[in-house]
PDB file of C-alpha atoms in Angstrom:
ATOM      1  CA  UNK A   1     -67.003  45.236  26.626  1.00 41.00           C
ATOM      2  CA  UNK A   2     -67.028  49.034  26.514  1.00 40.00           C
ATOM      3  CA  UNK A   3     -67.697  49.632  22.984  1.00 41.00           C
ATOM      4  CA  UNK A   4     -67.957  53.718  23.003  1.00 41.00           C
ATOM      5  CA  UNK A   5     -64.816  55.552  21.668  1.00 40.00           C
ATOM      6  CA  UNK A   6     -63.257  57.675  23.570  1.00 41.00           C
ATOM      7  CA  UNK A   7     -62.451  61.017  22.657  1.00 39.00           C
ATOM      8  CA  UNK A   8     -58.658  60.236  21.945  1.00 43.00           C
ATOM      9  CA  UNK A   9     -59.942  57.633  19.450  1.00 43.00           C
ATOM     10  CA  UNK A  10     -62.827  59.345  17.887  1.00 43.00           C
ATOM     11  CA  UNK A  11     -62.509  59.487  14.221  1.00 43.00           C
ATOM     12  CA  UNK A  12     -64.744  61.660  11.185  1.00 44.00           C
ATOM     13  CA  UNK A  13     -67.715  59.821   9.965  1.00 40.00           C
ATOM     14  CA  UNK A  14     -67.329  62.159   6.663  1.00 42.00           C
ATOM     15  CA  UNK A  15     -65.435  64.608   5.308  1.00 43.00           C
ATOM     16  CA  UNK A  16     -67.609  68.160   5.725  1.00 46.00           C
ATOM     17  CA  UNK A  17     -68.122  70.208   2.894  1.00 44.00           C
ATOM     18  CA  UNK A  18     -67.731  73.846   2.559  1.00 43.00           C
ATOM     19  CA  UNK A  19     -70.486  76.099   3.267  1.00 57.00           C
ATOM     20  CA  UNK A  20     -71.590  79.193   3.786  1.00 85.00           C
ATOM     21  CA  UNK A  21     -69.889  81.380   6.581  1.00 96.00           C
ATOM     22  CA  UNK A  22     -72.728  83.127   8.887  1.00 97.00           C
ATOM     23  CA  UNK A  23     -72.658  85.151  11.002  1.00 98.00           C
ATOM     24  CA  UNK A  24     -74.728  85.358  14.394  1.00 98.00           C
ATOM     25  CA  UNK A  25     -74.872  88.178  16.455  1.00 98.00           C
ATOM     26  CA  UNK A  26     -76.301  87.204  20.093  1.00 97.00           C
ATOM     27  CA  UNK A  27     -79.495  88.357  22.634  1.00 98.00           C
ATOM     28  CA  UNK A  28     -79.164  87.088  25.840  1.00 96.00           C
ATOM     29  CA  UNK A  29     -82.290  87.550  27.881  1.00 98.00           C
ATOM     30  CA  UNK A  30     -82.578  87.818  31.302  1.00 96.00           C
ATOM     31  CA  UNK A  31     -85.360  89.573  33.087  1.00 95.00           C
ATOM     32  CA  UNK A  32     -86.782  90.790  29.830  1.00 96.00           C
ATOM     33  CA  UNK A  33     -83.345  92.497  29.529  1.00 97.00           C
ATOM     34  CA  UNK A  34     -80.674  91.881  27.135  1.00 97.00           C
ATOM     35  CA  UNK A  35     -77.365  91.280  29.038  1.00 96.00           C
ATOM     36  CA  UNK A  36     -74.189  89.194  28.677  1.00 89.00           C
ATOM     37  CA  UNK A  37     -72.608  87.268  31.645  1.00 84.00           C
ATOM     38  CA  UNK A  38     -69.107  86.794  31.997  1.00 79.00           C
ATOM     39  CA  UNK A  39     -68.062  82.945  31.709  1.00 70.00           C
ATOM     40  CA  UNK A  40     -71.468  81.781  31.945  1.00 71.00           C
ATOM     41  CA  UNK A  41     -71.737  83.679  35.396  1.00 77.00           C
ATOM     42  CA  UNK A  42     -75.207  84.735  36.234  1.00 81.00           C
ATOM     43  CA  UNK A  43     -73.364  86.854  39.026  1.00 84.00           C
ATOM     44  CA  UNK A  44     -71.285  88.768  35.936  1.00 86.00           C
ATOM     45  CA  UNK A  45     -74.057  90.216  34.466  1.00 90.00           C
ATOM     46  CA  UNK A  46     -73.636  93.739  32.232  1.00 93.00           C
ATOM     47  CA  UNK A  47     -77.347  94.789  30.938  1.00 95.00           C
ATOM     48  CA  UNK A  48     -77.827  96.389  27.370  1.00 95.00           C
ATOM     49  CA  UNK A  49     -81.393  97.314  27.525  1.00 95.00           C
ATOM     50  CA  UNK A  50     -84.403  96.238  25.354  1.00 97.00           C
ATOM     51  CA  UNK A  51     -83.781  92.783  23.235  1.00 97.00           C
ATOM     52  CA  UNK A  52     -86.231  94.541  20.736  1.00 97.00           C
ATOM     53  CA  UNK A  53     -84.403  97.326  20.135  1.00 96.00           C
ATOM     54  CA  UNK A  54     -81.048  95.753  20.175  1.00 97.00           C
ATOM     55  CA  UNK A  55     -82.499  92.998  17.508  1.00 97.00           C
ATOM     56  CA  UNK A  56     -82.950  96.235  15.260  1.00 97.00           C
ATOM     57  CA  UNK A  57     -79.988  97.636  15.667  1.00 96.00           C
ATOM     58  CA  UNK A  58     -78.157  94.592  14.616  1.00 97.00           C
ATOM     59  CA  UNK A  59     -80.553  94.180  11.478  1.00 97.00           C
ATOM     60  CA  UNK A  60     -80.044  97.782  10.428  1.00 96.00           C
ATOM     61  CA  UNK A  61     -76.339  96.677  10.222  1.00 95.00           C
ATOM     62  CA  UNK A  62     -77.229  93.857   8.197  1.00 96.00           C
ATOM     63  CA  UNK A  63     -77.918  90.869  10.295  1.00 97.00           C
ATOM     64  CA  UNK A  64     -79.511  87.932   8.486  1.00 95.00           C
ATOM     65  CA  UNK A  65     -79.695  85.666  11.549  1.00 97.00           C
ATOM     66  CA  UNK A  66     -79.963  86.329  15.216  1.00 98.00           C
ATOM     67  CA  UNK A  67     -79.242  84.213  17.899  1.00 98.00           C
ATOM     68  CA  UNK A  68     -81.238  84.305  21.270  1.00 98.00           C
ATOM     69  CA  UNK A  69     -80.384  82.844  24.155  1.00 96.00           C
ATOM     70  CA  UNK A  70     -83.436  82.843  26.984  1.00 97.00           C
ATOM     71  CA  UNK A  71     -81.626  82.637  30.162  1.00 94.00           C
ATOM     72  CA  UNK A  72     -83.694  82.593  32.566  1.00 95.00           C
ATOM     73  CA  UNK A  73     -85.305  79.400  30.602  1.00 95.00           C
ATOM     74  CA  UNK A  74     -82.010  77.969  30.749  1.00 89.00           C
ATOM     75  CA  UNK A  75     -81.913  78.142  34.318  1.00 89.00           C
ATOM     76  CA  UNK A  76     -85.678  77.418  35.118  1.00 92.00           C
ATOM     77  CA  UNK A  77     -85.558  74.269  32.909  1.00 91.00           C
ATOM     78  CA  UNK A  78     -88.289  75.800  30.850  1.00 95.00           C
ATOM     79  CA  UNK A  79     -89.014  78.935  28.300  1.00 97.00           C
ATOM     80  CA  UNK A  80     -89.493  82.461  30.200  1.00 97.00           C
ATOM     81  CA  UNK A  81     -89.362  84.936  27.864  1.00 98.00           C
ATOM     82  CA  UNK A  82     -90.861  83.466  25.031  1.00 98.00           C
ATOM     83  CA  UNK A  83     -93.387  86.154  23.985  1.00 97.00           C
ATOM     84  CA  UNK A  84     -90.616  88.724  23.919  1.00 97.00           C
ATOM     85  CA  UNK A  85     -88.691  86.407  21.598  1.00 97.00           C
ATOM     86  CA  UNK A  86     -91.627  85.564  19.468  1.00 97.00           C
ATOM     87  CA  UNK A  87     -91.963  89.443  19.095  1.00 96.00           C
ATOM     88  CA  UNK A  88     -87.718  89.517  17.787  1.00 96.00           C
ATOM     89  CA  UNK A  89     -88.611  86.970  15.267  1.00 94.00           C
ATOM     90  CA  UNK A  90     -92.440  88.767  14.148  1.00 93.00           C
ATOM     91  CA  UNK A  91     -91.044  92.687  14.139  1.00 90.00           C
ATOM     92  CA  UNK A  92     -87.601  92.463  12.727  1.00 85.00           C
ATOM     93  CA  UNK A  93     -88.082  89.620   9.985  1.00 81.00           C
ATOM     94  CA  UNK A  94     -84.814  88.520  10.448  1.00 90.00           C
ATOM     95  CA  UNK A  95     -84.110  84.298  10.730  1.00 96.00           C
ATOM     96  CA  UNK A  96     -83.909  83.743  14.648  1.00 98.00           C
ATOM     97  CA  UNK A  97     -82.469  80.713  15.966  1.00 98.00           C
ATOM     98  CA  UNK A  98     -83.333  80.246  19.689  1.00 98.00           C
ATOM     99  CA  UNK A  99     -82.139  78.260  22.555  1.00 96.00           C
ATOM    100  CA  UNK A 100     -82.484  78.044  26.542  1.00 94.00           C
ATOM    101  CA  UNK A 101     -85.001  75.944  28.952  1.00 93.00           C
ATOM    102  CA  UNK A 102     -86.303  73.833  25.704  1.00 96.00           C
ATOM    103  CA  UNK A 103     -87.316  70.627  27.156  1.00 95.00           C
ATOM    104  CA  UNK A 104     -90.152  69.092  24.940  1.00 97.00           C
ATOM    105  CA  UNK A 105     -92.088  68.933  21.677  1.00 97.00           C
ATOM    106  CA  UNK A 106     -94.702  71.397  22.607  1.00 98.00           C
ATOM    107  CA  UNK A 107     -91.926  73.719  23.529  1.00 98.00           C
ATOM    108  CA  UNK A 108     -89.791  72.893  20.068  1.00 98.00           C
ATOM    109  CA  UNK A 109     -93.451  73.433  18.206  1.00 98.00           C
ATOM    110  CA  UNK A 110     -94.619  76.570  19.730  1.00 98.00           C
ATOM    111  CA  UNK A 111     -91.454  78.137  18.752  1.00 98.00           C
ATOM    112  CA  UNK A 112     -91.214  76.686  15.700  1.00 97.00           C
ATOM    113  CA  UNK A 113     -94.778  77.475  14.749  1.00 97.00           C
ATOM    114  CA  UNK A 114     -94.012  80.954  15.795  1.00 96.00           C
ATOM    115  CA  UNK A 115     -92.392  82.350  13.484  1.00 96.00           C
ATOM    116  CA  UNK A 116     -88.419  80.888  14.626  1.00 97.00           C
ATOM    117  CA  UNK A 117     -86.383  79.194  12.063  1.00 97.00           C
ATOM    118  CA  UNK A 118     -84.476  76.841  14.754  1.00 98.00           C
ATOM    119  CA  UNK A 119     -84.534  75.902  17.890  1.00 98.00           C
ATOM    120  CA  UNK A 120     -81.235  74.397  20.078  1.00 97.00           C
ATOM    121  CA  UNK A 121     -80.859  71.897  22.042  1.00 96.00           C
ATOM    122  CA  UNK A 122     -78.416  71.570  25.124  1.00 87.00           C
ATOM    123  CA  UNK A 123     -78.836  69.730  28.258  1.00 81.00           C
ATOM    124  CA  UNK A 124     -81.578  67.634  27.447  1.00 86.00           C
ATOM    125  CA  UNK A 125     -78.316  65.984  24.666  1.00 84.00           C
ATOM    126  CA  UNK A 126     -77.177  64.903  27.821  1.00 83.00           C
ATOM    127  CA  UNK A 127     -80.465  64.478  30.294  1.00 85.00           C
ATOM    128  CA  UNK A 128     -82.812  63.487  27.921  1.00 93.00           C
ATOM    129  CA  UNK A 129     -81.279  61.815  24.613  1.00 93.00           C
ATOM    130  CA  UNK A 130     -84.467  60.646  23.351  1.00 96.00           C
ATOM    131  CA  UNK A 131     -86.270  64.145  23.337  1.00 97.00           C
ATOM    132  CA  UNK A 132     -83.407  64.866  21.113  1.00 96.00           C
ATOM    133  CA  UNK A 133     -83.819  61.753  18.871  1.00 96.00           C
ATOM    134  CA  UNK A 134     -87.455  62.357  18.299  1.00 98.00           C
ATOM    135  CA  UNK A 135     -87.126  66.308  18.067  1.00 98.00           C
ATOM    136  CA  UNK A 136     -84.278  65.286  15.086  1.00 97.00           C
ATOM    137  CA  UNK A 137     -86.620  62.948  13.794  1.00 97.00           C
ATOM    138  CA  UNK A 138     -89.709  65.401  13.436  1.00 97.00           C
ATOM    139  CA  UNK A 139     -88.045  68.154  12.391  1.00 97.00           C
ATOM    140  CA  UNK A 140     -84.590  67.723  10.954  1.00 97.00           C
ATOM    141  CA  UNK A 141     -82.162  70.737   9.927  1.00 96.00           C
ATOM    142  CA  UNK A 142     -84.539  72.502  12.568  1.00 98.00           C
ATOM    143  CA  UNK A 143     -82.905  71.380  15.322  1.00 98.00           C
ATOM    144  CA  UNK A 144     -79.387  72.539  16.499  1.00 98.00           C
ATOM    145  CA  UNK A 145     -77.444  70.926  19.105  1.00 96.00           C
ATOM    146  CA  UNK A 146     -75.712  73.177  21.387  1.00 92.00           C
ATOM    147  CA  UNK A 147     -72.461  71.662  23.047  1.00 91.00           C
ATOM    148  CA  UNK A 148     -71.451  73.764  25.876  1.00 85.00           C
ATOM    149  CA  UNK A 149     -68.114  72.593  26.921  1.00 86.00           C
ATOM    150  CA  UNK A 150     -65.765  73.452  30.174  1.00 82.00           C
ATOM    151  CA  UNK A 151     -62.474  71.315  29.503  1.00 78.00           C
ATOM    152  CA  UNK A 152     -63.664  69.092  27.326  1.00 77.00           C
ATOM    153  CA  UNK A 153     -67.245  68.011  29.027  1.00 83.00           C
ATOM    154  CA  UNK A 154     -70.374  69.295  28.075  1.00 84.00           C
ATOM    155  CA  UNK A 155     -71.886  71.497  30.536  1.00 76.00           C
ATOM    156  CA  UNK A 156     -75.927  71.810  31.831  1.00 66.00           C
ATOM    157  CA  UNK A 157     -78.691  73.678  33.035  1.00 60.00           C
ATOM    158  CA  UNK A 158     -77.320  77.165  32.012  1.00 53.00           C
ATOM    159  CA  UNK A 159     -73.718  76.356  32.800  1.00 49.00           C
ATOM    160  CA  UNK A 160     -74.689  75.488  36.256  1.00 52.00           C
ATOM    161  CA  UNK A 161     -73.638  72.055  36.174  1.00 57.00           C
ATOM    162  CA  UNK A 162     -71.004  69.904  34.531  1.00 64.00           C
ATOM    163  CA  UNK A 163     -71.277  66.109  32.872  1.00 62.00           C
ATOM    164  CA  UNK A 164     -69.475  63.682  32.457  1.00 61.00           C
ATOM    165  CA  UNK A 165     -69.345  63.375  28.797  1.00 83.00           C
ATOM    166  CA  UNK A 166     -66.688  65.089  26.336  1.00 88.00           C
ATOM    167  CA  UNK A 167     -68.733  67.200  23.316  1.00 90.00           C
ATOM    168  CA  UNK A 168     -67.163  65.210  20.262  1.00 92.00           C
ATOM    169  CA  UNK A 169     -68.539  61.943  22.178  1.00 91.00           C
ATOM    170  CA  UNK A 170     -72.690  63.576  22.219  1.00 91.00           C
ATOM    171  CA  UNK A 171     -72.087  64.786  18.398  1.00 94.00           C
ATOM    172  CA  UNK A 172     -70.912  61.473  16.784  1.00 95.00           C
ATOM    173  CA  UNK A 173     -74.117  59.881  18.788  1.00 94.00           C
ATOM    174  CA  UNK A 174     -76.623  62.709  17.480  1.00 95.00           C
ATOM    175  CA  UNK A 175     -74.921  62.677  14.127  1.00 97.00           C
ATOM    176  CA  UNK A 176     -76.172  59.149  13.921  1.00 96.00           C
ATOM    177  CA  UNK A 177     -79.793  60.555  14.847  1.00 96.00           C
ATOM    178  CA  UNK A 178     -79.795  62.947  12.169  1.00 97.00           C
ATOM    179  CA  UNK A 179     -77.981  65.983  13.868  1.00 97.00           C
ATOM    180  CA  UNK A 180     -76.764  68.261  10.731  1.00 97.00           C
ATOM    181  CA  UNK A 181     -75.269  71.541  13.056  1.00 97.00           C
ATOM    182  CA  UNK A 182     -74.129  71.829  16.494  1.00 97.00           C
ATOM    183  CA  UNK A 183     -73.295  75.266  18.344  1.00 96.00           C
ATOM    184  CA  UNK A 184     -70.014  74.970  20.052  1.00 94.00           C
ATOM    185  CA  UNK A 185     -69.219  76.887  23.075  1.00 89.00           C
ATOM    186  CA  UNK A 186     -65.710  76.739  24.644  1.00 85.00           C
ATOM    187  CA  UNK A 187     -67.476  78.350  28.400  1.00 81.00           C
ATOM    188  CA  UNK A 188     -63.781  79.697  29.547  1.00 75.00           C
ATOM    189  CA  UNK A 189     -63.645  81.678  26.631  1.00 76.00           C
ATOM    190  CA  UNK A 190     -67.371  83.323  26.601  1.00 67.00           C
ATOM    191  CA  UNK A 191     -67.223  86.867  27.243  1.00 70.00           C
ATOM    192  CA  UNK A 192     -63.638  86.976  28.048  1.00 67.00           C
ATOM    193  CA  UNK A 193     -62.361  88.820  24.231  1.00 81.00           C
ATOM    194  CA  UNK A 194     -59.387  85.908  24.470  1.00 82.00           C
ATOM    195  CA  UNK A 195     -60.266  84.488  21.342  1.00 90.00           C
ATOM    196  CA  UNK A 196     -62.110  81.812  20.126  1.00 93.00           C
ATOM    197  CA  UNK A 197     -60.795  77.952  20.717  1.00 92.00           C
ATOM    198  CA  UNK A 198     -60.278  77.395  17.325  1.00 94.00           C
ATOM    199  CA  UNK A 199     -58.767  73.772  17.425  1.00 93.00           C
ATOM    200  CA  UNK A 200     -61.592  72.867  19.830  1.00 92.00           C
ATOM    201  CA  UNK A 201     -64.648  74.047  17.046  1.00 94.00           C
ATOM    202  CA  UNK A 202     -62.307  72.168  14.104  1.00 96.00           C
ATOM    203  CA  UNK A 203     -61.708  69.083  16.062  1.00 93.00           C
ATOM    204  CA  UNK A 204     -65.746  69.124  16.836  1.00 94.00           C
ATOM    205  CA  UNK A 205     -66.328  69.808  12.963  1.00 96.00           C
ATOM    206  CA  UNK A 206     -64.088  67.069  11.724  1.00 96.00           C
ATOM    207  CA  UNK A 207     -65.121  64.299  14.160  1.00 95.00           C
ATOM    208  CA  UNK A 208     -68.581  65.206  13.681  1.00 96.00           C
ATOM    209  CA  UNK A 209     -68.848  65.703   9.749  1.00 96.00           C
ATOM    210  CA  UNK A 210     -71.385  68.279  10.868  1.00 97.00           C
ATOM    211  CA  UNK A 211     -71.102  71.896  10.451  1.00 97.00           C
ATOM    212  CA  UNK A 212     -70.427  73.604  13.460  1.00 98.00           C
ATOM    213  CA  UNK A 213     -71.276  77.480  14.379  1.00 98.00           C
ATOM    214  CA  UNK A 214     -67.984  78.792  16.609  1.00 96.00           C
ATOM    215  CA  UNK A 215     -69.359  80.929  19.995  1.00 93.00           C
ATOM    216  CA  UNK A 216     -66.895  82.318  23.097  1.00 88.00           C
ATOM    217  CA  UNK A 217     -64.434  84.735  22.776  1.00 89.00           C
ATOM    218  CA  UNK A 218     -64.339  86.460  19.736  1.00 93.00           C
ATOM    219  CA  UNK A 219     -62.218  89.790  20.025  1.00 94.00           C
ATOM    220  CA  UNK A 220     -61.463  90.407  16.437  1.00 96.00           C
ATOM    221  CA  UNK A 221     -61.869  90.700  12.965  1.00 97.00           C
ATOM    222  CA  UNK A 222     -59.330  88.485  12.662  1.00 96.00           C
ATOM    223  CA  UNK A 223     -60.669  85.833  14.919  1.00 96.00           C
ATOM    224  CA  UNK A 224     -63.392  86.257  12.270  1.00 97.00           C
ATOM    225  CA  UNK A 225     -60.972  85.386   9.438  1.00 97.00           C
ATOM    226  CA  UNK A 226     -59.514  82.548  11.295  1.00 96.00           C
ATOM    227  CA  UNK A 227     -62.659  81.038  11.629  1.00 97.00           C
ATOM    228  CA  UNK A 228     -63.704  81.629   8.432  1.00 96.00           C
ATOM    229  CA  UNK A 229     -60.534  80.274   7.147  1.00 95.00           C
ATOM    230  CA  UNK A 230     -61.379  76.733   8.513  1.00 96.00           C
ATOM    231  CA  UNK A 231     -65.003  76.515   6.613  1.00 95.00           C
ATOM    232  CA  UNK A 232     -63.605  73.794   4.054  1.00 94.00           C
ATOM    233  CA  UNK A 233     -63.524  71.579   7.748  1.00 95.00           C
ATOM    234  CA  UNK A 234     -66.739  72.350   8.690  1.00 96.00           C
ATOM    235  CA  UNK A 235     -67.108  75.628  10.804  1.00 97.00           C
ATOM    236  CA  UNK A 236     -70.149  77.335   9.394  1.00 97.00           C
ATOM    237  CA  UNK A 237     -69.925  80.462  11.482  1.00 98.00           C
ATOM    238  CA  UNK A 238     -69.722  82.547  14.579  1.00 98.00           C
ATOM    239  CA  UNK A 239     -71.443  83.770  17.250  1.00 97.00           C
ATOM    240  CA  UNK A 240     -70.609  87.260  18.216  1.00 97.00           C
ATOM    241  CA  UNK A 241     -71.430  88.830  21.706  1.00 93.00           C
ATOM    242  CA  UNK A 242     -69.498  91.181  23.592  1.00 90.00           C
ATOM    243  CA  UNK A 243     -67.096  92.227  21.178  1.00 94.00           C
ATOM    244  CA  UNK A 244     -70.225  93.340  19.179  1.00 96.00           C
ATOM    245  CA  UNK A 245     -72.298  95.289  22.669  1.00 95.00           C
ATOM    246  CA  UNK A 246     -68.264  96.575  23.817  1.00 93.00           C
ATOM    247  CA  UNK A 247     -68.189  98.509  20.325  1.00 96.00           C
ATOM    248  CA  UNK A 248     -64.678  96.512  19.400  1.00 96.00           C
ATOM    249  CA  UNK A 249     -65.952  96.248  15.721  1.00 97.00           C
ATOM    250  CA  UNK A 250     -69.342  96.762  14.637  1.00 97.00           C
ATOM    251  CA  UNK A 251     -71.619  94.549  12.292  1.00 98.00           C
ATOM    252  CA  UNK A 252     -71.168  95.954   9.545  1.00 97.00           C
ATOM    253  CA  UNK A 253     -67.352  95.629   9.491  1.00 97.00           C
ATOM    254  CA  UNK A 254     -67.468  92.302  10.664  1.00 98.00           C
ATOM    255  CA  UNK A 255     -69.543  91.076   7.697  1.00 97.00           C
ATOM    256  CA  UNK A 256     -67.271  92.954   5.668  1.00 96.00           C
ATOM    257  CA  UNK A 257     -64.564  91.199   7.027  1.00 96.00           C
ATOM    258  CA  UNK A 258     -65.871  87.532   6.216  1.00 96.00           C
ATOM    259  CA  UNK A 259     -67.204  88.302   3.063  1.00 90.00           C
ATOM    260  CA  UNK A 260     -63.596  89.905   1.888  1.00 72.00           C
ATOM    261  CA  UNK A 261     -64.823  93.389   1.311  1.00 46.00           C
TER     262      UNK A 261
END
């Protein structure tokens, strides 16, 4: 007897409570560059320049947290640029959370240890469950769980390869392990300035009773104020990538914009 729900059936463990709606602007590093990739695409690559310098720029405008993404770590299955985002988190003294190739406790501890606030998760939710567990278990709030999803499923290895198993299915099981935030990632909407999948990141928030950090798409203030809008459910805040690196709004404006200025 199959006793895993499925996603149709999956209900809230809890009711989330309202928090505090952060916002995230994103380094992506590849080749000690900072770049975005269309979709997830390694192949749709625009390059911004130094991840040092762009860190600053986005704590001049008032960045509290940054989130970095090591790609080629991602895609290697281990850290690659780690010094260079050690150096983010030691010169700017802004929060970092950090994701991308992190596949075991010394990795998780040598960031940690570091100087970064929190380190995510993503394949190894779905390759290596018990990494997970006991990274959950020795460090708690620490840990973030990033659900990459294309159509549903949680996707691998940079993007490069797709499972099996739908995101709201991996929270409810880490939730149970002590998973308090997840990064969700709808992968047809990253980079594209269509919009965040709204009902996706609430439907993640509410089955999980975690919070839940929004990332893909966002074009606008007002996909901002959307998001923000649905914090009472859950959604804690929002990664912001192109539309920040395209000029559509700047920092400043968008913190403006969520705290109602």
């Amino acid at each position: 007897m199959n006793n895993n729900p499925s996603a149709d059936t999956l209900q809230p463990i809890h009711s989330p409570v309202p928090q505090k709606f952060t916002l995230y602007p994103a380094i992506d590093i590849r080749g000690g560059q900072c770049v975005r990739l269309l979709k997830g695409d390694y192949n749709q690559e625009t390059v911004y320049g130094s991840p040092l310098e762009m860190a600053a720029k986005w704590v001049e405008q008032g960045a509290e947290w940054l989130h970095v993404v090591d790609l080629d770590g991602a895609k290697a299955g281990e850290p690659r640029n780690q010094d260079l985002i050690l150096d983010i988190a030691r010169s700017h003294g802004v929060t970092v959370q950090v994701g991308g190739g992190i596949r075991s406790m010394a990795q998780v501890e040598m960031y940690l240890k570091g100087g970064i606030q929190r380190v995510i998760l993503g394949t190894s939710a779905i390759k290596n469950p018990q990494f997970v567990y006991e990274a959950l278990a020795a460090f708690g709030k620490r840990i973030v769980i990033g659900l990459d999803a294309r159509d549903g499923y949680v996707a691998t290895e940079g993007w490069l390869e797709s499972s099996a198993t739908k995101a709201e299915e991996v929270a409810l099981r880490l939730v149970e392990q002590g998973a308090q935030t997840f990064i969700f990632t709808d992968i047809s909407k990253d980079g594209t300035l269509s919009g965040p999948n709204v009902e996706a990141t609430v439907r993640l928030a509410r089955t999980s009773g975690a919070e839940v950090i929004a990332s893909g798409g966002i074009s606008s203030l007002d996909d901002l104020r959307t998001l923000q809008a649905q914090a009472e459910q859950g959604v804690a805040g929002a990664i912001i990538g192109k539309a920040l690196y395209q000029g559509v709004f700047t920092l400043q404006e968008a913190l403006q914009a969520v705290r109602g200025a």
